[in-house]
mmCIF file of the C-alpha atoms, coordinates in Angstrom:
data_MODEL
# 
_entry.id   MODEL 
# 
loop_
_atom_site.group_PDB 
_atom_site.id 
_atom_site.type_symbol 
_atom_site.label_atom_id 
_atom_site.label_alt_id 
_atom_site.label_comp_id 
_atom_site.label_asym_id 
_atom_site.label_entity_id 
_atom_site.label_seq_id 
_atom_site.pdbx_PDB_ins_code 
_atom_site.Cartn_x 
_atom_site.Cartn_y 
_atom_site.Cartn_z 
_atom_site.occupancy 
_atom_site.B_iso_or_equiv 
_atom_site.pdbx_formal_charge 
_atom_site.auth_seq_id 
_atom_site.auth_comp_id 
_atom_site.auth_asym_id 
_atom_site.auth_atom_id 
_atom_site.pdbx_PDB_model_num 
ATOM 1   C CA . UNK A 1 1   ? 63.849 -92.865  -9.922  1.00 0.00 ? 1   UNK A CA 1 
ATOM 2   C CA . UNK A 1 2   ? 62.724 -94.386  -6.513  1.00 0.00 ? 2   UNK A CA 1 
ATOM 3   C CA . UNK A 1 3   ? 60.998 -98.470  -6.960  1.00 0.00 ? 3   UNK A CA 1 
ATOM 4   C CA . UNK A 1 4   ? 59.375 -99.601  -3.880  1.00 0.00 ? 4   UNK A CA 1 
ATOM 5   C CA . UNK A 1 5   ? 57.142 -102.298 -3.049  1.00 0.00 ? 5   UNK A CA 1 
ATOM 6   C CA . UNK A 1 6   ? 54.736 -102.038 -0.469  1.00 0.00 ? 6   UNK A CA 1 
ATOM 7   C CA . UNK A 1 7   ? 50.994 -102.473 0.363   1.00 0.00 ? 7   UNK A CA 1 
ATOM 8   C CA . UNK A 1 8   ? 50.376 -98.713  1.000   1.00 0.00 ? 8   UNK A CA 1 
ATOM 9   C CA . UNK A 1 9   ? 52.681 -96.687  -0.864  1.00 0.00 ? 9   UNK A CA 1 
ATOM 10  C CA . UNK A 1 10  ? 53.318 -92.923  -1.765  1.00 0.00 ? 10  UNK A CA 1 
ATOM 11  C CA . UNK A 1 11  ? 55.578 -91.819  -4.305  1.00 0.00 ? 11  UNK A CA 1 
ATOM 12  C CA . UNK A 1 12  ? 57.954 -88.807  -3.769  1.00 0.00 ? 12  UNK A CA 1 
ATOM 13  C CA . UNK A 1 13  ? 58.130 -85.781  -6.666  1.00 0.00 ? 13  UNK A CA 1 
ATOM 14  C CA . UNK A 1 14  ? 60.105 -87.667  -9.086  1.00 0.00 ? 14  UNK A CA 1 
ATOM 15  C CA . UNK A 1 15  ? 59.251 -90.345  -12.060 1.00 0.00 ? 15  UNK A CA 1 
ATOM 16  C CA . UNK A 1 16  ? 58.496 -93.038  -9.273  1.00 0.00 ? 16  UNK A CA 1 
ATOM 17  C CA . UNK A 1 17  ? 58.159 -97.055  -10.132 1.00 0.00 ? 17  UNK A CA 1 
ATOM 18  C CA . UNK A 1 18  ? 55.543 -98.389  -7.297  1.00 0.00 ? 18  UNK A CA 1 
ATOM 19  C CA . UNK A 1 19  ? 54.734 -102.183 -7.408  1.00 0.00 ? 19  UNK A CA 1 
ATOM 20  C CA . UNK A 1 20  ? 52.382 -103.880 -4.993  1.00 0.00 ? 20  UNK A CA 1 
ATOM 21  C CA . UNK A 1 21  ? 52.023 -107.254 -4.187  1.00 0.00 ? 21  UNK A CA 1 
ATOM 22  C CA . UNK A 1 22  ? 49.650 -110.218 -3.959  1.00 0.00 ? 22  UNK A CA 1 
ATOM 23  C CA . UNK A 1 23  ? 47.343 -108.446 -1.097  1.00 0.00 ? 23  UNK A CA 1 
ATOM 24  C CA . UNK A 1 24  ? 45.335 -105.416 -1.483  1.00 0.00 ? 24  UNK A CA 1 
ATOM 25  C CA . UNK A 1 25  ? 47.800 -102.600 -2.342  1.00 0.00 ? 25  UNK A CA 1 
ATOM 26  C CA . UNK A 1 26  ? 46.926 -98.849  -2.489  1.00 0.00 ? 26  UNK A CA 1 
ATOM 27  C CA . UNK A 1 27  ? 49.849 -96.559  -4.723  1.00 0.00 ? 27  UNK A CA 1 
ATOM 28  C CA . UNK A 1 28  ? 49.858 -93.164  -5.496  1.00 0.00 ? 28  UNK A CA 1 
ATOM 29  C CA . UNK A 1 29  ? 52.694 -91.552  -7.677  1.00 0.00 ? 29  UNK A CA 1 
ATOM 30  C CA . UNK A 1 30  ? 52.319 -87.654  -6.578  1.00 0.00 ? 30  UNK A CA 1 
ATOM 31  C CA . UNK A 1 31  ? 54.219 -85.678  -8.907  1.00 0.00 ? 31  UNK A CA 1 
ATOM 32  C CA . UNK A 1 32  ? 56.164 -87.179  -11.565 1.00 0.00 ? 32  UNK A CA 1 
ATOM 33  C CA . UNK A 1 33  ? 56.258 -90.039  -14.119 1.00 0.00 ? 33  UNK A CA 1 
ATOM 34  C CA . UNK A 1 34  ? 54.942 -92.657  -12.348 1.00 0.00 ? 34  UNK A CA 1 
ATOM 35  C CA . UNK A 1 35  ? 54.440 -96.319  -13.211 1.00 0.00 ? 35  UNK A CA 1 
ATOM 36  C CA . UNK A 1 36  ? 52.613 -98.097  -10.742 1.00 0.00 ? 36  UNK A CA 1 
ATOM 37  C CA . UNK A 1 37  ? 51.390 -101.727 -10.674 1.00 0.00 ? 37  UNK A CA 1 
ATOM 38  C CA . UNK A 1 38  ? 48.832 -103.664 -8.484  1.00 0.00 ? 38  UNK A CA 1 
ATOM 39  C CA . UNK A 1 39  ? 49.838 -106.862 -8.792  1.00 0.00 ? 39  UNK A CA 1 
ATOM 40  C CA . UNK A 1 40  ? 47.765 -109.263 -7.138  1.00 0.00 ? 40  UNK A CA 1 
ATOM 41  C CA . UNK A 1 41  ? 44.700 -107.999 -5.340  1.00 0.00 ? 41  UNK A CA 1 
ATOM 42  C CA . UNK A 1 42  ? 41.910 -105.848 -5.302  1.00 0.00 ? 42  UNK A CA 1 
ATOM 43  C CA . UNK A 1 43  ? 44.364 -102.590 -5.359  1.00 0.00 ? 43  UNK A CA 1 
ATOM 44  C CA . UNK A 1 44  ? 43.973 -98.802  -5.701  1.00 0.00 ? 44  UNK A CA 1 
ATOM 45  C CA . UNK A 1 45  ? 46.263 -97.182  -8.322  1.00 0.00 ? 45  UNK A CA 1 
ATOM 46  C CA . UNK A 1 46  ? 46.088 -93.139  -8.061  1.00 0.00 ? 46  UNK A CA 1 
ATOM 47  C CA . UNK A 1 47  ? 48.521 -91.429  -10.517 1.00 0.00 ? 47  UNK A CA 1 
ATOM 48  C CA . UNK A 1 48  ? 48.001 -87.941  -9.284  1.00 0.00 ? 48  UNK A CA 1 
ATOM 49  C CA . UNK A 1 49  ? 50.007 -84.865  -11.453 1.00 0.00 ? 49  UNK A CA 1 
ATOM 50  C CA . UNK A 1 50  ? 52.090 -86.339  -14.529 1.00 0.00 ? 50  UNK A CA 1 
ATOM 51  C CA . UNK A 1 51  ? 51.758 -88.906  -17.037 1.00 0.00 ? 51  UNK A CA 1 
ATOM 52  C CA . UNK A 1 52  ? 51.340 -92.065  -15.464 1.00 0.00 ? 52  UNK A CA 1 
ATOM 53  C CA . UNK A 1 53  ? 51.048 -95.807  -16.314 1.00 0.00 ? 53  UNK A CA 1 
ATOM 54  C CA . UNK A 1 54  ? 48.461 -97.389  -14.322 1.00 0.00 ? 54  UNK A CA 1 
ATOM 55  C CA . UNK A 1 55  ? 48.704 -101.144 -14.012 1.00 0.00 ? 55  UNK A CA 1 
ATOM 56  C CA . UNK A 1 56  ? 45.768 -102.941 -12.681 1.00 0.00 ? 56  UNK A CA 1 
ATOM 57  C CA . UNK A 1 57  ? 46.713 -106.517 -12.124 1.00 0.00 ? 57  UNK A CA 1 
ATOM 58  C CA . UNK A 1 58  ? 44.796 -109.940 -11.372 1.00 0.00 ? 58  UNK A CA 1 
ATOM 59  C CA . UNK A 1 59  ? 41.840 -108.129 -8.922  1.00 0.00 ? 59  UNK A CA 1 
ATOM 60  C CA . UNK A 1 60  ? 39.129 -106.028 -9.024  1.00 0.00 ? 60  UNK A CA 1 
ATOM 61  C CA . UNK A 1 61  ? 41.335 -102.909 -9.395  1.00 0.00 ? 61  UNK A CA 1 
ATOM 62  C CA . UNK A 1 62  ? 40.547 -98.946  -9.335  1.00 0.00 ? 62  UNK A CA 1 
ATOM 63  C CA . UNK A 1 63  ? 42.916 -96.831  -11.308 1.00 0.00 ? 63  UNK A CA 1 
ATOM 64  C CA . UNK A 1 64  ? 42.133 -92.846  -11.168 1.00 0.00 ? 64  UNK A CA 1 
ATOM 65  C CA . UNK A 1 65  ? 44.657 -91.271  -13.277 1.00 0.00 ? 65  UNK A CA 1 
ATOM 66  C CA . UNK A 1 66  ? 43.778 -87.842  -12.661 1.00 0.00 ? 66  UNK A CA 1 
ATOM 67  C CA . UNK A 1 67  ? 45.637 -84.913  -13.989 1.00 0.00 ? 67  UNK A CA 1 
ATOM 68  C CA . UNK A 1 68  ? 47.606 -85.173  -17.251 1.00 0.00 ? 68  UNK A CA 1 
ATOM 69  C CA . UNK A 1 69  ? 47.651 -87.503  -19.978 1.00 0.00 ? 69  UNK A CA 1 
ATOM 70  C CA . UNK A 1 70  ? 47.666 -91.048  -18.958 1.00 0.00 ? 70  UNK A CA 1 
ATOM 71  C CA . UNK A 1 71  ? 47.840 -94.821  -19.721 1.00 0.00 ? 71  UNK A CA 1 
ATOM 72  C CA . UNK A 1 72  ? 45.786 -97.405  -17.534 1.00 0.00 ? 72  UNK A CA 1 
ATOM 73  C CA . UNK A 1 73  ? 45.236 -100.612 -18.128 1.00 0.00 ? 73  UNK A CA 1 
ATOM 74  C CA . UNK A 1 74  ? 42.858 -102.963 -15.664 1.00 0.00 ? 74  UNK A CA 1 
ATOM 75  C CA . UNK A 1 75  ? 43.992 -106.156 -16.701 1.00 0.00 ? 75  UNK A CA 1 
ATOM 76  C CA . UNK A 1 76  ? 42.088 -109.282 -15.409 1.00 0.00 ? 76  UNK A CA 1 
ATOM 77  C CA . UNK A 1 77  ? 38.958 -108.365 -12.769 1.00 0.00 ? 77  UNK A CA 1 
ATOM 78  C CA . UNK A 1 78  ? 35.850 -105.998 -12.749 1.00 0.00 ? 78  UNK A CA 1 
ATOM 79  C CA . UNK A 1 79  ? 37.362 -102.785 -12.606 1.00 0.00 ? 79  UNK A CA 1 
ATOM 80  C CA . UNK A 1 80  ? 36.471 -99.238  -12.243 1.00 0.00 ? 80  UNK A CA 1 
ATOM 81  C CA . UNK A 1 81  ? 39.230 -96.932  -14.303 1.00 0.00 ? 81  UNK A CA 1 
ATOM 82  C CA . UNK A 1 82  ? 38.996 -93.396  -13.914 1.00 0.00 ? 82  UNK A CA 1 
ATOM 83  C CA . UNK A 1 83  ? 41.137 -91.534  -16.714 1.00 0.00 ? 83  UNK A CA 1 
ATOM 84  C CA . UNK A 1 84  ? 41.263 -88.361  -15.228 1.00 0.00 ? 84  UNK A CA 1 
ATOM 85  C CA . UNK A 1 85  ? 42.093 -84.750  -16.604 1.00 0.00 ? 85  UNK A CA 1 
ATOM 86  C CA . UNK A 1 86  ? 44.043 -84.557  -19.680 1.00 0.00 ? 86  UNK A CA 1 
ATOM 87  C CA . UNK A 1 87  ? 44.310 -87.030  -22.947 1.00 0.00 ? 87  UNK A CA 1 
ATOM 88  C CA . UNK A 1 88  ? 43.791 -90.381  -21.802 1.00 0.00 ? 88  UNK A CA 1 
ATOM 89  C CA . UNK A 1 89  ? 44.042 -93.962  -22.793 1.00 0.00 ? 89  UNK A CA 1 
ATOM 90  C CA . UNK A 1 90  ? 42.099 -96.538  -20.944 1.00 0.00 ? 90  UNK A CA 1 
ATOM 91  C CA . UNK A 1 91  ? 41.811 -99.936  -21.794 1.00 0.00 ? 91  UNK A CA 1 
ATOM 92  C CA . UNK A 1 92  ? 39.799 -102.659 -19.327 1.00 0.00 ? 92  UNK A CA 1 
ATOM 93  C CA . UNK A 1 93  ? 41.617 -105.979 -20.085 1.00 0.00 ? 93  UNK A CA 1 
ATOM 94  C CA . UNK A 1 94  ? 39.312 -108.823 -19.221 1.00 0.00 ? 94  UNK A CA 1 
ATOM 95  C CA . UNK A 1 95  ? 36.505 -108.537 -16.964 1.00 0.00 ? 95  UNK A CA 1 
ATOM 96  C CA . UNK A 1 96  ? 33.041 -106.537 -16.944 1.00 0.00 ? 96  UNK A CA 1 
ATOM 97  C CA . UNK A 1 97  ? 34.547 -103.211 -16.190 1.00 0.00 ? 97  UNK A CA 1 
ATOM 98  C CA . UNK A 1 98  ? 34.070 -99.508  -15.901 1.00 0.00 ? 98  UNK A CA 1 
ATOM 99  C CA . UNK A 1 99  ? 35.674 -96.812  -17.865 1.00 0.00 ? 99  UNK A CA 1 
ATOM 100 C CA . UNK A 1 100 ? 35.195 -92.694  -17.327 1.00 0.00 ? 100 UNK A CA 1 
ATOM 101 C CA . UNK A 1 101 ? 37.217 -90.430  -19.184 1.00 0.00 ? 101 UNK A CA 1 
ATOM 102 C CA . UNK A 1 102 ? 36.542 -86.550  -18.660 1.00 0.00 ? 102 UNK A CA 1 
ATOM 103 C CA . UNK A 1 103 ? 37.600 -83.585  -20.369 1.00 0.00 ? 103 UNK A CA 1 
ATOM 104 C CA . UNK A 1 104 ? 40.494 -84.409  -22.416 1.00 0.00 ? 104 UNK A CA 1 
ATOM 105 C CA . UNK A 1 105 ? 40.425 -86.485  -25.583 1.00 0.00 ? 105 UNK A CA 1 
ATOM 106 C CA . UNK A 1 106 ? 40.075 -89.653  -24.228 1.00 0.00 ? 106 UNK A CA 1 
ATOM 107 C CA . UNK A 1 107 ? 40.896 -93.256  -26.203 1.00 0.00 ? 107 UNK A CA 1 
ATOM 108 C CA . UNK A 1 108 ? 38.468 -95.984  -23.959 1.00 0.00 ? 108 UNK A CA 1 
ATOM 109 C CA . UNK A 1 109 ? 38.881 -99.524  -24.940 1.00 0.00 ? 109 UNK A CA 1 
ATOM 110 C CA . UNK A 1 110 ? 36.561 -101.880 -23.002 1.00 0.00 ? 110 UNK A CA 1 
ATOM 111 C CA . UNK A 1 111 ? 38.296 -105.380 -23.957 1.00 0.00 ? 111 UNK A CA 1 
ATOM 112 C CA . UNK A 1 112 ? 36.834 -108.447 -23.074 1.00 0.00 ? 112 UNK A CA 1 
ATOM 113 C CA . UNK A 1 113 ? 34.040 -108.103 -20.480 1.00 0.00 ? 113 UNK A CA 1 
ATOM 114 C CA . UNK A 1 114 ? 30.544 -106.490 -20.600 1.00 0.00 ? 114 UNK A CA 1 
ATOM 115 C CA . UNK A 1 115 ? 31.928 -103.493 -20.096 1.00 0.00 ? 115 UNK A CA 1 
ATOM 116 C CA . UNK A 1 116 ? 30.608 -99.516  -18.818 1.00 0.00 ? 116 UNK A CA 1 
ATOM 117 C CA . UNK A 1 117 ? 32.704 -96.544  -21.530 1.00 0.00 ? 117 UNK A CA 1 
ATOM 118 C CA . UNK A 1 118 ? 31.617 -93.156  -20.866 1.00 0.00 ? 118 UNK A CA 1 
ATOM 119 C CA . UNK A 1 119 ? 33.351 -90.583  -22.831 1.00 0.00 ? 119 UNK A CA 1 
ATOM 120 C CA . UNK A 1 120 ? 32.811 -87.170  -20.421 1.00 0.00 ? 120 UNK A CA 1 
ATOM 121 C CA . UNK A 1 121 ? 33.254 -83.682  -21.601 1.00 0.00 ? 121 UNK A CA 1 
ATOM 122 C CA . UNK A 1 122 ? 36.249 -84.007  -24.261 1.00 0.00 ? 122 UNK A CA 1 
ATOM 123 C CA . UNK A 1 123 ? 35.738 -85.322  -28.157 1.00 0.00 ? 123 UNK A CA 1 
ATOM 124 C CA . UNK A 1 124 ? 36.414 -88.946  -27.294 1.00 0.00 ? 124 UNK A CA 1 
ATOM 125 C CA . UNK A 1 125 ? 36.588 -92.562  -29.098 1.00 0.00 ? 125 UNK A CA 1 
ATOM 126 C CA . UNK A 1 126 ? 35.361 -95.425  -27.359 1.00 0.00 ? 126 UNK A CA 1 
ATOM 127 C CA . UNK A 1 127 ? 36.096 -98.912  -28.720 1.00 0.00 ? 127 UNK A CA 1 
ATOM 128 C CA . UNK A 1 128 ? 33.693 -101.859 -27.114 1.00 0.00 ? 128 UNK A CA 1 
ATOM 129 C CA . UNK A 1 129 ? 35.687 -104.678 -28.490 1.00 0.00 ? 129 UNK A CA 1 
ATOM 130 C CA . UNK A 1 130 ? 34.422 -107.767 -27.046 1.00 0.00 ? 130 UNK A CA 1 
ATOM 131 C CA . UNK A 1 131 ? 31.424 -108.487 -24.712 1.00 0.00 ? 131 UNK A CA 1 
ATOM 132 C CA . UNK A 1 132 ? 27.884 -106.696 -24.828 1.00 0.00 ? 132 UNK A CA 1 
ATOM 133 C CA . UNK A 1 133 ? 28.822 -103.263 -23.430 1.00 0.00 ? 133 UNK A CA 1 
ATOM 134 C CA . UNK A 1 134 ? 27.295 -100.245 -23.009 1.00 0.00 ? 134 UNK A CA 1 
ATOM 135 C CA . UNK A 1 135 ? 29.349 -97.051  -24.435 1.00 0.00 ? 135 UNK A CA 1 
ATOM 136 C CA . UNK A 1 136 ? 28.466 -93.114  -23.476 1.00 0.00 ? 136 UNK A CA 1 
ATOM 137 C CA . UNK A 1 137 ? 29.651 -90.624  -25.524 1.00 0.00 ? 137 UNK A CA 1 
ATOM 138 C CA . UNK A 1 138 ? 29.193 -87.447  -23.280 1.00 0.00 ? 138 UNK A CA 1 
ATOM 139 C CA . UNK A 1 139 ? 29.103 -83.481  -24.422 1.00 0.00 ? 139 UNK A CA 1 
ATOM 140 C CA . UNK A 1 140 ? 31.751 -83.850  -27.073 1.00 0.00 ? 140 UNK A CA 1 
ATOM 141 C CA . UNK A 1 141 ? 32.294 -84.694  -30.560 1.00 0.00 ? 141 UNK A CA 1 
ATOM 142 C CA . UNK A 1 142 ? 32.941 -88.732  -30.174 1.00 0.00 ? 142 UNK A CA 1 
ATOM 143 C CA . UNK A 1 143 ? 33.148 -91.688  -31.926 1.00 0.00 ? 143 UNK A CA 1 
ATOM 144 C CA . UNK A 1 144 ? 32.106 -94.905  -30.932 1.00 0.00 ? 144 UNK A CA 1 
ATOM 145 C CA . UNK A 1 145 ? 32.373 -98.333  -32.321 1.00 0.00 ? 145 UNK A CA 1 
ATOM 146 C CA . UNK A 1 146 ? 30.682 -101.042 -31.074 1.00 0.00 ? 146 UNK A CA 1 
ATOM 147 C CA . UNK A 1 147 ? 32.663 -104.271 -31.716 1.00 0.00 ? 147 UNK A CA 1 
ATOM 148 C CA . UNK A 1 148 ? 31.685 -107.840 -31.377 1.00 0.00 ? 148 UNK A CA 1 
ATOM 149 C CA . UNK A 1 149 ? 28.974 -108.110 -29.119 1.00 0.00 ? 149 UNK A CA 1 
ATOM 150 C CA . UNK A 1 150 ? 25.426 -107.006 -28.571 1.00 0.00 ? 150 UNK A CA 1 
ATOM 151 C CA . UNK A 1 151 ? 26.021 -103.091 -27.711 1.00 0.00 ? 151 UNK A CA 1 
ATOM 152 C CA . UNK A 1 152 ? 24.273 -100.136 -26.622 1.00 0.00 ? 152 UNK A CA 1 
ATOM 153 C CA . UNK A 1 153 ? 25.797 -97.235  -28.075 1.00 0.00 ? 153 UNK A CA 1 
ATOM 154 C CA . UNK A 1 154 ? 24.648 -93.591  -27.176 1.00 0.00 ? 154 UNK A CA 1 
ATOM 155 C CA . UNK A 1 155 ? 25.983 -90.771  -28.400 1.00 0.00 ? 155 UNK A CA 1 
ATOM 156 C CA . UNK A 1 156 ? 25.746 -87.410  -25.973 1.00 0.00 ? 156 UNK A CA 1 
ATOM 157 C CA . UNK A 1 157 ? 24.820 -83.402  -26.386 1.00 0.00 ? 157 UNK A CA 1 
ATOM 158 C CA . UNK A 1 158 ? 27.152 -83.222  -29.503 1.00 0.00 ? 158 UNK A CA 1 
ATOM 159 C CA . UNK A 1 159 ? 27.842 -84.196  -32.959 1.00 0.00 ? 159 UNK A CA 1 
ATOM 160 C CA . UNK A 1 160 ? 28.677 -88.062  -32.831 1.00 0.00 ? 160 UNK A CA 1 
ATOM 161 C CA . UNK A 1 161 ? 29.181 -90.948  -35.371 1.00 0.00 ? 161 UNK A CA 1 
ATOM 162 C CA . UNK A 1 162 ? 28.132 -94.328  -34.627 1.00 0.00 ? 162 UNK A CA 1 
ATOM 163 C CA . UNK A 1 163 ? 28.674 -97.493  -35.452 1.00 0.00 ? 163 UNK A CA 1 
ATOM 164 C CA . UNK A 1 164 ? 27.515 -101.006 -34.251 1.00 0.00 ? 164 UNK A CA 1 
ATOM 165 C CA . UNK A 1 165 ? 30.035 -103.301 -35.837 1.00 0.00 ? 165 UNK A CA 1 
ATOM 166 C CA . UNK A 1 166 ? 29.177 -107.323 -35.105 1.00 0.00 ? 166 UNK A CA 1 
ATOM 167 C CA . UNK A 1 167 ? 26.682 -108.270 -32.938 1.00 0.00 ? 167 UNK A CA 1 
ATOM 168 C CA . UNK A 1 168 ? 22.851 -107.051 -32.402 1.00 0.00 ? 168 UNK A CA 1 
ATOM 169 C CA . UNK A 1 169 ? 23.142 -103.552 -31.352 1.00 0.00 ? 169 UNK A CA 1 
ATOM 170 C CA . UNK A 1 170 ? 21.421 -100.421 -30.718 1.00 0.00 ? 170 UNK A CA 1 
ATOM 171 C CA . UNK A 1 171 ? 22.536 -97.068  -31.495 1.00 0.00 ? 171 UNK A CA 1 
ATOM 172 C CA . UNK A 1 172 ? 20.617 -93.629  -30.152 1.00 0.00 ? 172 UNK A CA 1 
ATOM 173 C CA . UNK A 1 173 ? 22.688 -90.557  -31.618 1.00 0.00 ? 173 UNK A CA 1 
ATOM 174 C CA . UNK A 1 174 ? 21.294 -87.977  -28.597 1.00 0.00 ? 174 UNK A CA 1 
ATOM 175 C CA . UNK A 1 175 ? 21.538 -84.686  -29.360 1.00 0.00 ? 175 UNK A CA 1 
ATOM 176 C CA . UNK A 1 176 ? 23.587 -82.868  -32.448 1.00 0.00 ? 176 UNK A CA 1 
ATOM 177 C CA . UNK A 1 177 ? 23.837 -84.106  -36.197 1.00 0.00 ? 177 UNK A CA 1 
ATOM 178 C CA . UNK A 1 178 ? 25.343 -87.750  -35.797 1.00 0.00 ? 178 UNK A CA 1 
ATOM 179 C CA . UNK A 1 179 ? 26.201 -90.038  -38.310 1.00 0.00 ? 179 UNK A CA 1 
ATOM 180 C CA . UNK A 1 180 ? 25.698 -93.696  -38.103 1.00 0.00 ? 180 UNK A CA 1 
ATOM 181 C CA . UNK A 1 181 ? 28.006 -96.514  -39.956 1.00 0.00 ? 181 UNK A CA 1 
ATOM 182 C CA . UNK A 1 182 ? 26.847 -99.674  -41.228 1.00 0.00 ? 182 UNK A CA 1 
ATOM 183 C CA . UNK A 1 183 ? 28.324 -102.756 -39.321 1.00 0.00 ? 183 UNK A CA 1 
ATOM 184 C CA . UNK A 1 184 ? 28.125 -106.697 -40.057 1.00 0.00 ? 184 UNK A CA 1 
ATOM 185 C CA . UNK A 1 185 ? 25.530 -107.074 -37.496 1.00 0.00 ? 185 UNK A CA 1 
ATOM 186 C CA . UNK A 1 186 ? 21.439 -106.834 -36.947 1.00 0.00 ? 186 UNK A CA 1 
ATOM 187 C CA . UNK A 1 187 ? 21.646 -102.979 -35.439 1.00 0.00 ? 187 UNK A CA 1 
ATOM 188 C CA . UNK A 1 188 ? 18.678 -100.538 -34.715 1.00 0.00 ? 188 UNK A CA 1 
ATOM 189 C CA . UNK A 1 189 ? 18.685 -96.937  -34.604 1.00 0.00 ? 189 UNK A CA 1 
ATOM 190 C CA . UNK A 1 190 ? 16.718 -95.896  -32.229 1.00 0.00 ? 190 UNK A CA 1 
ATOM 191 C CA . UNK A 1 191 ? 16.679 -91.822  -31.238 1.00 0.00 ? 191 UNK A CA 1 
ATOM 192 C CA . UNK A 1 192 ? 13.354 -91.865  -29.156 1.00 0.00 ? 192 UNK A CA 1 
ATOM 193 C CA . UNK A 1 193 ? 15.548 -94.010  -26.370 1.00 0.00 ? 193 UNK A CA 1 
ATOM 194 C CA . UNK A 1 194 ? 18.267 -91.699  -25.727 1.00 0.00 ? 194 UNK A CA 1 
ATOM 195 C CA . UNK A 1 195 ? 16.892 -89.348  -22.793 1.00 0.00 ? 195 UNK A CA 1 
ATOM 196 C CA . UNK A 1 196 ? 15.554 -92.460  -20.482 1.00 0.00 ? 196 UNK A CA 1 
ATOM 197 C CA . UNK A 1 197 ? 18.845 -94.156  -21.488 1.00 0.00 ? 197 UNK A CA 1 
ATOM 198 C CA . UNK A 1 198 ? 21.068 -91.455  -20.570 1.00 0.00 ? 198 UNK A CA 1 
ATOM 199 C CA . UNK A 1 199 ? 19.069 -90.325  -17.472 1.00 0.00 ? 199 UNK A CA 1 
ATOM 200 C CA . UNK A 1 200 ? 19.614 -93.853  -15.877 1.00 0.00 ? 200 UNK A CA 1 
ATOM 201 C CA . UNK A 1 201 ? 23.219 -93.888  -16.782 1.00 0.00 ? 201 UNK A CA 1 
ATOM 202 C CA . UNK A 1 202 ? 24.082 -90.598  -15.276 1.00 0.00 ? 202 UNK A CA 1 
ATOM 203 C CA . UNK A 1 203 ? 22.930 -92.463  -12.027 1.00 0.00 ? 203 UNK A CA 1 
ATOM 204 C CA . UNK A 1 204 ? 24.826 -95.625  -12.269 1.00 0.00 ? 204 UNK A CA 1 
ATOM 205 C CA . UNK A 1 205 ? 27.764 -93.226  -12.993 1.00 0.00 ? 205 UNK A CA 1 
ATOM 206 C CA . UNK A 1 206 ? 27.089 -91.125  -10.138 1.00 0.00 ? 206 UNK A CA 1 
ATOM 207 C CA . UNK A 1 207 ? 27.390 -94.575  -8.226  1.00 0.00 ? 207 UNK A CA 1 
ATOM 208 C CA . UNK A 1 208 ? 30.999 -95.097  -8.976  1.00 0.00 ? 208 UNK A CA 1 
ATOM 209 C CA . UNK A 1 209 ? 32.083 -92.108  -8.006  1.00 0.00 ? 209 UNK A CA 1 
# 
């Protein structure tokens, strides 16, 4: 197992611990294990093939997890995770942050923030938790629950369940046979907003990338 420190790191074949520091640190695991952590910064986390554990840090971090199945976290700062290939779980920490999954069955917690969950092409479950966030189910079978806040929940191409939790929120199945739960909260169910809703999500998506 190598550990190294460094601003701009690369990680050999093996299960690799890579810690940054207070600047703006780039790490990438390669093959392997890898555990990598920012630190302080605005860092760059890329786990490349393996499971990884993606550590964001204090900045405004981006993790990309890539192949396998994976555990990122982005901790404190606006950040943009990107789970990657494989079964993921992705949680934002604090902070208004963004969270893609793909095609794997992806777990996306948004935490705190007002916060971006979009599910991709697997059967995923997105969890808003705090903070008015929007969450994307994608072409699968997903699940979404909206949490605390005042939440737009859409659902995707696929058979979906929905439910608002707390808060005001509205929910917009897509396309499929989707059930909706009943949460605590003042929600609407709204179908005839899904197209314009997903149409100018795909963009702001596209943007990340």
């Amino acid at each position: 197992m190598e550990h190294v420190p460094a601003p701009l790191t690369d990680g050999e074949d093996g299960d690799d611990r890579l810690s940054g520091h207070s600047g703006d640190d780039t790490l990438s695991g390669s093959a392997g294990n890898d555990w990598l952590n920012g630190s302080g910064g605005h860092d760059r986390l890329n786990g490349d093939a393996g499971r990884d554990t993606l550590l964001g840090g204090g900045g405004n971090d981006t993790l990309d997890g890539s192949t396998d199945d994976d555990f990122l976290v982005g901790n404190a700062g606006n950040d943009v995770i990107l789970a990657g290939h494989g079964n993921d779980r992705a949680s934002g920490g604090s902070g208004d942050d963004s969270i893609l999954g793909d095609d794997g069955l992806d777990t996306l917690d948004g935490g705190s923030g007002d916060d971006l969950l979009a599910g991709g092409d697997g059967s995923d479950r997105l969890n808003s938790r705090t903070g008015d966030d929007t969450l994307l189910g994608g072409d699968g079978e997903d699940s979404l629950f909206g949490g605390g806040g005042s939440d737009l929940l859409l659902g995707g191409d696929n058979n979906d369940f929905l439910t608002g939790q707390g808060g005001a929120d509205t929910l917009a199945g897509g396309l499929g046979n989707d059930n909706f739960g009943s949460g605590s909260g003042s929600d609407v169910i709204n179908e005839a907003f899904s197209d314009d809703a997903f149409e100018s999500l795909l963009e702001d998506l596209d943007a990340l990338l």
